[in-house]
Amino acid sequence: DIQMTQSPSVLSASVGDRVTLNCKASQNINKYLNWYQQKLGEAPKLLIYNTNNLQTGIPSRFSGSGSGTDYTLTISSLQPEDVATYFCFQHNSWPLTFGSGTKLEIK
Amino acid sequence: EVQLQESGPGLVKPSQSLSLTCSVTGYSITSNYWGWIRKFPGNKMEWMGYISYSGSTSYNPSLKSRISITRDTSKNQFFLQLNSVTTEDTATYYCARTNYGSYDSWGQGVMVTVSS
């Protein structure tokens, strides 16, 4: 199975900050990497698919990049409503696997 | 707009079977792929398997001997059965639609506790 490692596990930042979340795969996943946002008590929401494609309706402050084994989710200007846990997810190889999540907090 | 809703018992006894239903509205399950994903206490998420638009299935090998995903196209529902559950199967279970490999629409989730 492909292991997905996210860092940091907890990130605390101020409103307006640029924040970067990282996801590292144990092998090349050919950019088949998605990012999900999950707020407390809600279903996961797809933010970015296939590394850098913004899902319909997602604010443009979210962006993704990466290749090979290393991927990044960037929020250009952190907003209070961005408080959530963020998961990466690879759909390159079976079984599909998730990262362990980064919990994003506001300072 | 597609909507998914999980339903089923919130409490299952060890060694019994867990059975959940995903009811889909606004989209036919005879298109796309439809999956089950679970989130354990502590946040770990696990992809469990899917059923395709044609009825074919694929399962996580870690569950392969215990899991079955079926469907009823007349009701636009698909189902999860997980046999021989243990306390380690305690989780929130989500159903979701796959669009070109990405799970883009999810149900709200149903919490299932395995306990005697």
JSON list of C-alpha atoms in Angstrom, two decimals:
[
{"chain": "A", "resi": 1, "resn": "ASP", "atom": "CA", "xyz": [0.00, 0.00, 0.00]},
{"chain": "A", "resi": 2, "resn": "ILE", "atom": "CA", "xyz": [1.13, 3.57, -0.64]},
{"chain": "A", "resi": 3, "resn": "GLN", "atom": "CA", "xyz": [1.67, 5.43, 2.62]},
{"chain": "A", "resi": 4, "resn": "MET", "atom": "CA", "xyz": [0.70, 9.09, 2.69]},
{"chain": "A", "resi": 5, "resn": "THR", "atom": "CA", "xyz": [2.45, 11.23, 5.28]},
{"chain": "A", "resi": 6, "resn": "GLN", "atom": "CA", "xyz": [1.13, 14.69, 6.06]},
{"chain": "A", "resi": 7, "resn": "SER", "atom": "CA", "xyz": [2.97, 17.47, 7.83]},
{"chain": "A", "resi": 8, "resn": "PRO", "atom": "CA", "xyz": [2.59, 19.20, 10.09]},
{"chain": "A", "resi": 9, "resn": "SER", "atom": "CA", "xyz": [-0.07, 17.35, 12.04]},
{"chain": "A", "resi": 10, "resn": "VAL", "atom": "CA", "xyz": [-1.24, 20.63, 13.59]},
{"chain": "A", "resi": 11, "resn": "LEU", "atom": "CA", "xyz": [-0.74, 24.09, 12.15]},
{"chain": "A", "resi": 12, "resn": "SER", "atom": "CA", "xyz": [-1.62, 27.31, 13.91]},
{"chain": "A", "resi": 13, "resn": "ALA", "atom": "CA", "xyz": [-1.63, 30.51, 11.87]},
{"chain": "A", "resi": 14, "resn": "SER", "atom": "CA", "xyz": [-3.13, 33.99, 11.84]},
{"chain": "A", "resi": 15, "resn": "VAL", "atom": "CA", "xyz": [-5.90, 35.31, 9.64]},
{"chain": "A", "resi": 16, "resn": "GLY", "atom": "CA", "xyz": [-4.36, 36.58, 6.42]},
{"chain": "A", "resi": 17, "resn": "ASP", "atom": "CA", "xyz": [-1.31, 34.32, 6.61]},
{"chain": "A", "resi": 18, "resn": "ARG", "atom": "CA", "xyz": [-0.15, 32.22, 3.72]},
{"chain": "A", "resi": 19, "resn": "VAL", "atom": "CA", "xyz": [-0.17, 28.61, 4.88]},
{"chain": "A", "resi": 20, "resn": "THR", "atom": "CA", "xyz": [1.32, 25.50, 3.34]},
{"chain": "A", "resi": 21, "resn": "LEU", "atom": "CA", "xyz": [0.33, 21.92, 4.07]},
{"chain": "A", "resi": 22, "resn": "ASN", "atom": "CA", "xyz": [2.48, 19.04, 2.93]},
{"chain": "A", "resi": 23, "resn": "CYS", "atom": "CA", "xyz": [1.79, 15.50, 1.80]},
{"chain": "A", "resi": 24, "resn": "LYS", "atom": "CA", "xyz": [4.43, 12.94, 0.92]},
{"chain": "A", "resi": 25, "resn": "ALA", "atom": "CA", "xyz": [3.71, 9.61, -0.75]},
{"chain": "A", "resi": 26, "resn": "SER", "atom": "CA", "xyz": [5.84, 6.51, -0.22]},
{"chain": "A", "resi": 27, "resn": "GLN", "atom": "CA", "xyz": [6.12, 6.13, -4.00]},
{"chain": "A", "resi": 28, "resn": "ASN", "atom": "CA", "xyz": [5.34, 8.08, -7.16]},
{"chain": "A", "resi": 29, "resn": "ILE", "atom": "CA", "xyz": [1.60, 8.72, -7.47]},
{"chain": "A", "resi": 30, "resn": "ASN", "atom": "CA", "xyz": [1.73, 10.50, -10.84]},
{"chain": "A", "resi": 31, "resn": "LYS", "atom": "CA", "xyz": [-0.14, 13.58, -9.62]},
{"chain": "A", "resi": 32, "resn": "TYR", "atom": "CA", "xyz": [-3.24, 11.58, -8.70]},
{"chain": "A", "resi": 33, "resn": "LEU", "atom": "CA", "xyz": [-3.47, 13.50, -5.47]},
{"chain": "A", "resi": 34, "resn": "ASN", "atom": "CA", "xyz": [-6.56, 15.15, -4.02]},
{"chain": "A", "resi": 35, "resn": "TRP", "atom": "CA", "xyz": [-7.04, 17.44, -1.04]},
{"chain": "A", "resi": 36, "resn": "TYR", "atom": "CA", "xyz": [-10.11, 17.36, 1.17]},
{"chain": "A", "resi": 37, "resn": "GLN", "atom": "CA", "xyz": [-11.28, 19.73, 3.87]},
{"chain": "A", "resi": 38, "resn": "GLN", "atom": "CA", "xyz": [-13.30, 18.40, 6.77]},
{"chain": "A", "resi": 39, "resn": "LYS", "atom": "CA", "xyz": [-14.92, 20.70, 9.28]},
{"chain": "A", "resi": 40, "resn": "LEU", "atom": "CA", "xyz": [-16.15, 19.41, 12.61]},
{"chain": "A", "resi": 41, "resn": "GLY", "atom": "CA", "xyz": [-19.30, 17.36, 12.20]},
{"chain": "A", "resi": 42, "resn": "GLU", "atom": "CA", "xyz": [-19.36, 17.70, 8.42]},
{"chain": "A", "resi": 43, "resn": "ALA", "atom": "CA", "xyz": [-18.58, 15.46, 5.46]},
{"chain": "A", "resi": 44, "resn": "PRO", "atom": "CA", "xyz": [-15.22, 15.85, 3.73]},
{"chain": "A", "resi": 45, "resn": "LYS", "atom": "CA", "xyz": [-15.26, 18.38, 0.91]},
{"chain": "A", "resi": 46, "resn": "LEU", "atom": "CA", "xyz": [-13.13, 18.02, -2.21]},
{"chain": "A", "resi": 47, "resn": "LEU", "atom": "CA", "xyz": [-10.93, 21.10, -2.65]},
{"chain": "A", "resi": 48, "resn": "ILE", "atom": "CA", "xyz": [-8.30, 20.11, -5.20]},
{"chain": "A", "resi": 49, "resn": "TYR", "atom": "CA", "xyz": [-8.16, 17.12, -7.54]},
{"chain": "A", "resi": 50, "resn": "ASN", "atom": "CA", "xyz": [-5.22, 15.71, -9.47]},
{"chain": "A", "resi": 51, "resn": "THR", "atom": "CA", "xyz": [-2.70, 17.94, -7.71]},
{"chain": "A", "resi": 52, "resn": "ASN", "atom": "CA", "xyz": [-3.68, 21.38, -8.95]},
{"chain": "A", "resi": 53, "resn": "ASN", "atom": "CA", "xyz": [-7.27, 21.45, -10.22]},
{"chain": "A", "resi": 54, "resn": "LEU", "atom": "CA", "xyz": [-9.63, 23.56, -8.16]},
{"chain": "A", "resi": 55, "resn": "GLN", "atom": "CA", "xyz": [-12.99, 21.90, -7.56]},
{"chain": "A", "resi": 56, "resn": "THR", "atom": "CA", "xyz": [-16.01, 23.95, -8.66]},
{"chain": "A", "resi": 57, "resn": "GLY", "atom": "CA", "xyz": [-17.13, 26.41, -6.02]},
{"chain": "A", "resi": 58, "resn": "ILE", "atom": "CA", "xyz": [-13.89, 26.35, -4.01]},
{"chain": "A", "resi": 59, "resn": "PRO", "atom": "CA", "xyz": [-12.34, 29.79, -3.34]},
{"chain": "A", "resi": 60, "resn": "SER", "atom": "CA", "xyz": [-9.30, 30.67, -5.39]},
{"chain": "A", "resi": 61, "resn": "ARG", "atom": "CA", "xyz": [-7.18, 31.20, -2.27]},
{"chain": "A", "resi": 62, "resn": "PHE", "atom": "CA", "xyz": [-6.76, 27.40, -2.28]},
{"chain": "A", "resi": 63, "resn": "SER", "atom": "CA", "xyz": [-4.18, 25.97, -4.65]},
{"chain": "A", "resi": 64, "resn": "GLY", "atom": "CA", "xyz": [-2.22, 22.76, -5.04]},
{"chain": "A", "resi": 65, "resn": "SER", "atom": "CA", "xyz": [1.10, 21.77, -6.51]},
{"chain": "A", "resi": 66, "resn": "GLY", "atom": "CA", "xyz": [3.56, 18.93, -6.61]},
{"chain": "A", "resi": 67, "resn": "SER", "atom": "CA", "xyz": [4.71, 15.91, -8.51]},
{"chain": "A", "resi": 68, "resn": "GLY", "atom": "CA", "xyz": [6.19, 12.49, -7.94]},
{"chain": "A", "resi": 69, "resn": "THR", "atom": "CA", "xyz": [5.99, 11.88, -4.23]},
{"chain": "A", "resi": 70, "resn": "ASP", "atom": "CA", "xyz": [5.71, 15.43, -2.84]},
{"chain": "A", "resi": 71, "resn": "TYR", "atom": "CA", "xyz": [2.58, 17.58, -2.85]},
{"chain": "A", "resi": 72, "resn": "THR", "atom": "CA", "xyz": [1.46, 20.83, -1.30]},
{"chain": "A", "resi": 73, "resn": "LEU", "atom": "CA", "xyz": [-1.79, 22.59, -0.51]},
{"chain": "A", "resi": 74, "resn": "THR", "atom": "CA", "xyz": [-1.48, 26.36, -0.15]},
{"chain": "A", "resi": 75, "resn": "ILE", "atom": "CA", "xyz": [-3.99, 28.80, 1.28]},
{"chain": "A", "resi": 76, "resn": "SER", "atom": "CA", "xyz": [-2.91, 32.22, 0.10]},
{"chain": "A", "resi": 77, "resn": "SER", "atom": "CA", "xyz": [-4.71, 34.22, 2.80]},
{"chain": "A", "resi": 78, "resn": "LEU", "atom": "CA", "xyz": [-6.08, 32.26, 5.72]},
{"chain": "A", "resi": 79, "resn": "GLN", "atom": "CA", "xyz": [-9.70, 32.98, 6.64]},
{"chain": "A", "resi": 80, "resn": "PRO", "atom": "CA", "xyz": [-11.53, 32.07, 9.87]},
{"chain": "A", "resi": 81, "resn": "GLU", "atom": "CA", "xyz": [-13.78, 29.66, 7.97]},
{"chain": "A", "resi": 82, "resn": "ASP", "atom": "CA", "xyz": [-10.73, 27.64, 6.90]},
{"chain": "A", "resi": 83, "resn": "VAL", "atom": "CA", "xyz": [-10.43, 26.08, 10.36]},
{"chain": "A", "resi": 84, "resn": "ALA", "atom": "CA", "xyz": [-10.68, 22.37, 9.58]},
{"chain": "A", "resi": 85, "resn": "THR", "atom": "CA", "xyz": [-8.71, 19.18, 9.15]},
{"chain": "A", "resi": 86, "resn": "TYR", "atom": "CA", "xyz": [-7.18, 18.70, 5.71]},
{"chain": "A", "resi": 87, "resn": "PHE", "atom": "CA", "xyz": [-6.55, 15.27, 4.21]},
{"chain": "A", "resi": 88, "resn": "CYS", "atom": "CA", "xyz": [-4.58, 14.27, 1.16]},
{"chain": "A", "resi": 89, "resn": "PHE", "atom": "CA", "xyz": [-5.71, 11.25, -0.84]},
{"chain": "A", "resi": 90, "resn": "GLN", "atom": "CA", "xyz": [-4.02, 9.26, -3.60]},
{"chain": "A", "resi": 91, "resn": "HIS", "atom": "CA", "xyz": [-5.97, 7.50, -6.32]},
{"chain": "A", "resi": 92, "resn": "ASN", "atom": "CA", "xyz": [-3.04, 6.30, -8.39]},
{"chain": "A", "resi": 93, "resn": "SER", "atom": "CA", "xyz": [-2.73, 2.81, -6.95]},
{"chain": "A", "resi": 94, "resn": "TRP", "atom": "CA", "xyz": [-4.97, 0.29, -5.24]},
{"chain": "A", "resi": 95, "resn": "PRO", "atom": "CA", "xyz": [-5.82, 0.34, -2.45]},
{"chain": "A", "resi": 96, "resn": "LEU", "atom": "CA", "xyz": [-6.55, 4.06, -2.41]},
{"chain": "A", "resi": 97, "resn": "THR", "atom": "CA", "xyz": [-5.10, 5.70, 0.66]},
{"chain": "A", "resi": 98, "resn": "PHE", "atom": "CA", "xyz": [-5.44, 8.84, 2.74]},
{"chain": "A", "resi": 99, "resn": "GLY", "atom": "CA", "xyz": [-2.99, 10.89, 4.72]},
{"chain": "A", "resi": 100, "resn": "SER", "atom": "CA", "xyz": [-3.43, 11.22, 8.46]},
{"chain": "A", "resi": 101, "resn": "GLY", "atom": "CA", "xyz": [-4.54, 14.83, 8.24]},
{"chain": "A", "resi": 102, "resn": "THR", "atom": "CA", "xyz": [-3.37, 18.31, 9.20]},
{"chain": "A", "resi": 103, "resn": "LYS", "atom": "CA", "xyz": [-5.47, 20.17, 11.71]},
{"chain": "A", "resi": 104, "resn": "LEU", "atom": "CA", "xyz": [-5.49, 23.88, 10.88]},
{"chain": "A", "resi": 105, "resn": "GLU", "atom": "CA", "xyz": [-6.17, 26.34, 13.67]},
{"chain": "A", "resi": 106, "resn": "ILE", "atom": "CA", "xyz": [-6.35, 30.11, 13.95]},
{"chain": "A", "resi": 107, "resn": "LYS", "atom": "CA", "xyz": [-3.95, 31.80, 16.37]},
{"chain": "B", "resi": 1, "resn": "GLU", "atom": "CA", "xyz": [-27.48, 18.20, -7.38]},
{"chain": "B", "resi": 2, "resn": "VAL", "atom": "CA", "xyz": [-26.43, 14.79, -6.17]},
{"chain": "B", "resi": 3, "resn": "GLN", "atom": "CA", "xyz": [-27.10, 14.00, -2.53]},
{"chain": "B", "resi": 4, "resn": "LEU", "atom": "CA", "xyz": [-26.07, 10.92, -0.56]},
{"chain": "B", "resi": 5, "resn": "GLN", "atom": "CA", "xyz": [-27.43, 9.78, 2.78]},
{"chain": "B", "resi": 6, "resn": "GLU", "atom": "CA", "xyz": [-26.15, 6.89, 4.88]},
{"chain": "B", "resi": 7, "resn": "SER", "atom": "CA", "xyz": [-28.45, 4.95, 7.17]},
{"chain": "B", "resi": 8, "resn": "GLY", "atom": "CA", "xyz": [-28.16, 1.95, 9.42]},
{"chain": "B", "resi": 9, "resn": "PRO", "atom": "CA", "xyz": [-27.76, 0.82, 13.01]},
{"chain": "B", "resi": 10, "resn": "GLY", "atom": "CA", "xyz": [-25.50, 2.89, 15.20]},
{"chain": "B", "resi": 11, "resn": "LEU", "atom": "CA", "xyz": [-24.60, -0.06, 17.43]},
{"chain": "B", "resi": 12, "resn": "VAL", "atom": "CA", "xyz": [-23.47, -3.51, 16.36]},
{"chain": "B", "resi": 13, "resn": "LYS", "atom": "CA", "xyz": [-22.32, -6.37, 18.55]},
{"chain": "B", "resi": 14, "resn": "PRO", "atom": "CA", "xyz": [-18.91, -7.96, 18.06]},
{"chain": "B", "resi": 15, "resn": "SER", "atom": "CA", "xyz": [-18.87, -10.91, 15.63]},
{"chain": "B", "resi": 16, "resn": "GLN", "atom": "CA", "xyz": [-22.10, -9.71, 13.98]},
{"chain": "B", "resi": 17, "resn": "SER", "atom": "CA", "xyz": [-22.50, -8.03, 10.59]},
{"chain": "B", "resi": 18, "resn": "LEU", "atom": "CA", "xyz": [-22.64, -4.31, 9.97]},
{"chain": "B", "resi": 19, "resn": "SER", "atom": "CA", "xyz": [-25.11, -3.32, 7.26]},
{"chain": "B", "resi": 20, "resn": "LEU", "atom": "CA", "xyz": [-25.46, 0.21, 5.90]},
{"chain": "B", "resi": 21, "resn": "THR", "atom": "CA", "xyz": [-27.47, 1.78, 3.13]},
{"chain": "B", "resi": 22, "resn": "CYS", "atom": "CA", "xyz": [-26.53, 4.75, 0.98]},
{"chain": "B", "resi": 23, "resn": "SER", "atom": "CA", "xyz": [-29.53, 6.44, -0.62]},
{"chain": "B", "resi": 24, "resn": "VAL", "atom": "CA", "xyz": [-28.69, 8.62, -3.61]},
{"chain": "B", "resi": 25, "resn": "THR", "atom": "CA", "xyz": [-30.87, 11.38, -5.02]},
{"chain": "B", "resi": 26, "resn": "GLY", "atom": "CA", "xyz": [-30.28, 13.67, -7.97]},
{"chain": "B", "resi": 27, "resn": "TYR", "atom": "CA", "xyz": [-28.02, 11.24, -9.83]},
{"chain": "B", "resi": 28, "resn": "SER", "atom": "CA", "xyz": [-28.27, 7.66, -11.05]},
{"chain": "B", "resi": 29, "resn": "ILE", "atom": "CA", "xyz": [-26.01, 5.03, -9.54]},
{"chain": "B", "resi": 30, "resn": "THR", "atom": "CA", "xyz": [-25.90, 3.41, -12.97]},
{"chain": "B", "resi": 31, "resn": "SER", "atom": "CA", "xyz": [-23.37, 6.10, -13.80]},
{"chain": "B", "resi": 32, "resn": "ASN", "atom": "CA", "xyz": [-19.98, 6.64, -12.13]},
{"chain": "B", "resi": 33, "resn": "TYR", "atom": "CA", "xyz": [-18.51, 4.67, -9.24]},
{"chain": "B", "resi": 34, "resn": "TRP", "atom": "CA", "xyz": [-19.83, 4.65, -5.69]},
{"chain": "B", "resi": 35, "resn": "GLY", "atom": "CA", "xyz": [-17.70, 3.99, -2.67]},
{"chain": "B", "resi": 36, "resn": "TRP", "atom": "CA", "xyz": [-17.55, 3.49, 1.06]},
{"chain": "B", "resi": 37, "resn": "ILE", "atom": "CA", "xyz": [-14.96, 5.19, 3.20]},
{"chain": "B", "resi": 38, "resn": "ARG", "atom": "CA", "xyz": [-14.62, 5.16, 6.97]},
{"chain": "B", "resi": 39, "resn": "LYS", "atom": "CA", "xyz": [-12.99, 7.43, 9.51]},
{"chain": "B", "resi": 40, "resn": "PHE", "atom": "CA", "xyz": [-11.75, 5.94, 12.74]},
{"chain": "B", "resi": 41, "resn": "PRO", "atom": "CA", "xyz": [-11.60, 7.69, 16.10]},
{"chain": "B", "resi": 42, "resn": "GLY", "atom": "CA", "xyz": [-8.33, 9.61, 15.96]},
{"chain": "B", "resi": 43, "resn": "ASN", "atom": "CA", "xyz": [-8.88, 10.70, 12.36]},
{"chain": "B", "resi": 44, "resn": "LYS", "atom": "CA", "xyz": [-7.40, 7.87, 10.27]},
{"chain": "B", "resi": 45, "resn": "MET", "atom": "CA", "xyz": [-9.41, 7.39, 7.07]},
{"chain": "B", "resi": 46, "resn": "GLU", "atom": "CA", "xyz": [-9.70, 4.15, 5.12]},
{"chain": "B", "resi": 47, "resn": "TRP", "atom": "CA", "xyz": [-11.04, 3.54, 1.63]},
{"chain": "B", "resi": 48, "resn": "MET", "atom": "CA", "xyz": [-13.15, 0.38, 1.86]},
{"chain": "B", "resi": 49, "resn": "GLY", "atom": "CA", "xyz": [-14.30, -0.28, -1.70]},
{"chain": "B", "resi": 50, "resn": "TYR", "atom": "CA", "xyz": [-16.59, 0.67, -4.53]},
{"chain": "B", "resi": 51, "resn": "ILE", "atom": "CA", "xyz": [-19.34, -0.55, -6.79]},
{"chain": "B", "resi": 52, "resn": "SER", "atom": "CA", "xyz": [-19.29, 0.62, -10.39]},
{"chain": "B", "resi": 53, "resn": "TYR", "atom": "CA", "xyz": [-22.01, 1.81, -12.74]},
{"chain": "B", "resi": 54, "resn": "SER", "atom": "CA", "xyz": [-22.15, -1.76, -14.10]},
{"chain": "B", "resi": 55, "resn": "GLY", "atom": "CA", "xyz": [-22.23, -3.46, -10.72]},
{"chain": "B", "resi": 56, "resn": "SER", "atom": "CA", "xyz": [-18.62, -4.59, -10.59]},
{"chain": "B", "resi": 57, "resn": "THR", "atom": "CA", "xyz": [-16.84, -4.18, -7.28]},
{"chain": "B", "resi": 58, "resn": "SER", "atom": "CA", "xyz": [-13.39, -3.58, -5.87]},
{"chain": "B", "resi": 59, "resn": "TYR", "atom": "CA", "xyz": [-12.41, -3.89, -2.25]},
{"chain": "B", "resi": 60, "resn": "ASN", "atom": "CA", "xyz": [-9.54, -2.93, -0.02]},
{"chain": "B", "resi": 61, "resn": "PRO", "atom": "CA", "xyz": [-7.50, -6.11, 0.41]},
{"chain": "B", "resi": 62, "resn": "SER", "atom": "CA", "xyz": [-7.39, -5.47, 4.15]},
{"chain": "B", "resi": 63, "resn": "LEU", "atom": "CA", "xyz": [-11.15, -6.12, 4.20]},
{"chain": "B", "resi": 64, "resn": "LYS", "atom": "CA", "xyz": [-11.57, -8.44, 1.25]},
{"chain": "B", "resi": 65, "resn": "SER", "atom": "CA", "xyz": [-12.76, -11.48, 3.16]},
{"chain": "B", "resi": 66, "resn": "ARG", "atom": "CA", "xyz": [-15.34, -9.54, 5.20]},
{"chain": "B", "resi": 67, "resn": "ILE", "atom": "CA", "xyz": [-16.79, -6.90, 2.89]},
{"chain": "B", "resi": 68, "resn": "SER", "atom": "CA", "xyz": [-19.54, -6.87, 0.32]},
{"chain": "B", "resi": 69, "resn": "ILE", "atom": "CA", "xyz": [-20.93, -3.91, -1.61]},
{"chain": "B", "resi": 70, "resn": "THR", "atom": "CA", "xyz": [-24.17, -4.39, -3.51]},
{"chain": "B", "resi": 71, "resn": "ARG", "atom": "CA", "xyz": [-26.86, -2.19, -5.01]},
{"chain": "B", "resi": 72, "resn": "ASP", "atom": "CA", "xyz": [-30.52, -1.83, -5.86]},
{"chain": "B", "resi": 73, "resn": "THR", "atom": "CA", "xyz": [-30.78, 0.28, -8.99]},
{"chain": "B", "resi": 74, "resn": "SER", "atom": "CA", "xyz": [-34.59, 0.44, -8.74]},
{"chain": "B", "resi": 75, "resn": "LYS", "atom": "CA", "xyz": [-34.23, 2.30, -5.45]},
{"chain": "B", "resi": 76, "resn": "ASN", "atom": "CA", "xyz": [-31.01, 4.10, -6.42]},
{"chain": "B", "resi": 77, "resn": "GLN", "atom": "CA", "xyz": [-29.31, 2.71, -3.33]},
{"chain": "B", "resi": 78, "resn": "PHE", "atom": "CA", "xyz": [-26.11, 0.86, -2.64]},
{"chain": "B", "resi": 79, "resn": "PHE", "atom": "CA", "xyz": [-25.18, -1.12, 0.42]},
{"chain": "B", "resi": 80, "resn": "LEU", "atom": "CA", "xyz": [-22.25, -2.04, 2.62]},
{"chain": "B", "resi": 81, "resn": "GLN", "atom": "CA", "xyz": [-22.02, -5.28, 4.54]},
{"chain": "B", "resi": 82, "resn": "LEU", "atom": "CA", "xyz": [-19.07, -5.93, 6.79]},
{"chain": "B", "resi": 83, "resn": "ASN", "atom": "CA", "xyz": [-18.99, -9.30, 8.50]},
{"chain": "B", "resi": 84, "resn": "SER", "atom": "CA", "xyz": [-17.43, -10.48, 11.74]},
{"chain": "B", "resi": 85, "resn": "VAL", "atom": "CA", "xyz": [-16.98, -6.99, 13.13]},
{"chain": "B", "resi": 86, "resn": "THR", "atom": "CA", "xyz": [-14.76, -6.19, 16.09]},
{"chain": "B", "resi": 87, "resn": "THR", "atom": "CA", "xyz": [-14.31, -3.09, 18.18]},
{"chain": "B", "resi": 88, "resn": "GLU", "atom": "CA", "xyz": [-11.70, -1.99, 15.63]},
{"chain": "B", "resi": 89, "resn": "ASP", "atom": "CA", "xyz": [-14.52, -1.45, 13.13]},
{"chain": "B", "resi": 90, "resn": "THR", "atom": "CA", "xyz": [-15.93, 1.36, 15.25]},
{"chain": "B", "resi": 91, "resn": "ALA", "atom": "CA", "xyz": [-15.89, 4.37, 12.92]},
{"chain": "B", "resi": 92, "resn": "THR", "atom": "CA", "xyz": [-17.90, 6.93, 11.03]},
{"chain": "B", "resi": 93, "resn": "TYR", "atom": "CA", "xyz": [-18.89, 5.42, 7.69]},
{"chain": "B", "resi": 94, "resn": "TYR", "atom": "CA", "xyz": [-19.31, 7.58, 4.60]},
{"chain": "B", "resi": 95, "resn": "CYS", "atom": "CA", "xyz": [-20.66, 6.81, 1.17]},
{"chain": "B", "resi": 96, "resn": "ALA", "atom": "CA", "xyz": [-19.40, 8.88, -1.74]},
{"chain": "B", "resi": 97, "resn": "ARG", "atom": "CA", "xyz": [-19.54, 9.28, -5.50]},
{"chain": "B", "resi": 98, "resn": "THR", "atom": "CA", "xyz": [-16.41, 9.00, -7.61]},
{"chain": "B", "resi": 99, "resn": "ASN", "atom": "CA", "xyz": [-15.93, 11.31, -10.55]},
{"chain": "B", "resi": 100, "resn": "TYR", "atom": "CA", "xyz": [-12.89, 10.36, -12.64]},
{"chain": "B", "resi": 101, "resn": "GLY", "atom": "CA", "xyz": [-11.26, 8.81, -9.58]},
{"chain": "B", "resi": 102, "resn": "SER", "atom": "CA", "xyz": [-12.01, 11.66, -7.19]},
{"chain": "B", "resi": 103, "resn": "TYR", "atom": "CA", "xyz": [-14.61, 11.29, -4.49]},
{"chain": "B", "resi": 104, "resn": "ASP", "atom": "CA", "xyz": [-16.45, 14.54, -5.13]},
{"chain": "B", "resi": 105, "resn": "SER", "atom": "CA", "xyz": [-19.75, 14.13, -3.29]},
{"chain": "B", "resi": 106, "resn": "TRP", "atom": "CA", "xyz": [-20.13, 12.60, 0.15]},
{"chain": "B", "resi": 107, "resn": "GLY", "atom": "CA", "xyz": [-22.88, 11.72, 2.56]},
{"chain": "B", "resi": 108, "resn": "GLN", "atom": "CA", "xyz": [-22.91, 13.20, 6.04]},
{"chain": "B", "resi": 109, "resn": "GLY", "atom": "CA", "xyz": [-21.68, 9.96, 7.53]},
{"chain": "B", "resi": 110, "resn": "VAL", "atom": "CA", "xyz": [-23.09, 7.54, 10.08]},
{"chain": "B", "resi": 111, "resn": "MET", "atom": "CA", "xyz": [-21.32, 6.67, 13.29]},
{"chain": "B", "resi": 112, "resn": "VAL", "atom": "CA", "xyz": [-21.19, 2.96, 14.05]},
{"chain": "B", "resi": 113, "resn": "THR", "atom": "CA", "xyz": [-20.03, 1.61, 17.39]},
{"chain": "B", "resi": 114, "resn": "VAL", "atom": "CA", "xyz": [-19.13, -2.03, 17.82]},
{"chain": "B", "resi": 115, "resn": "SER", "atom": "CA", "xyz": [-19.76, -3.00, 21.40]},
{"chain": "B", "resi": 116, "resn": "SER", "atom": "CA", "xyz": [-21.42, -5.71, 23.40]}
]
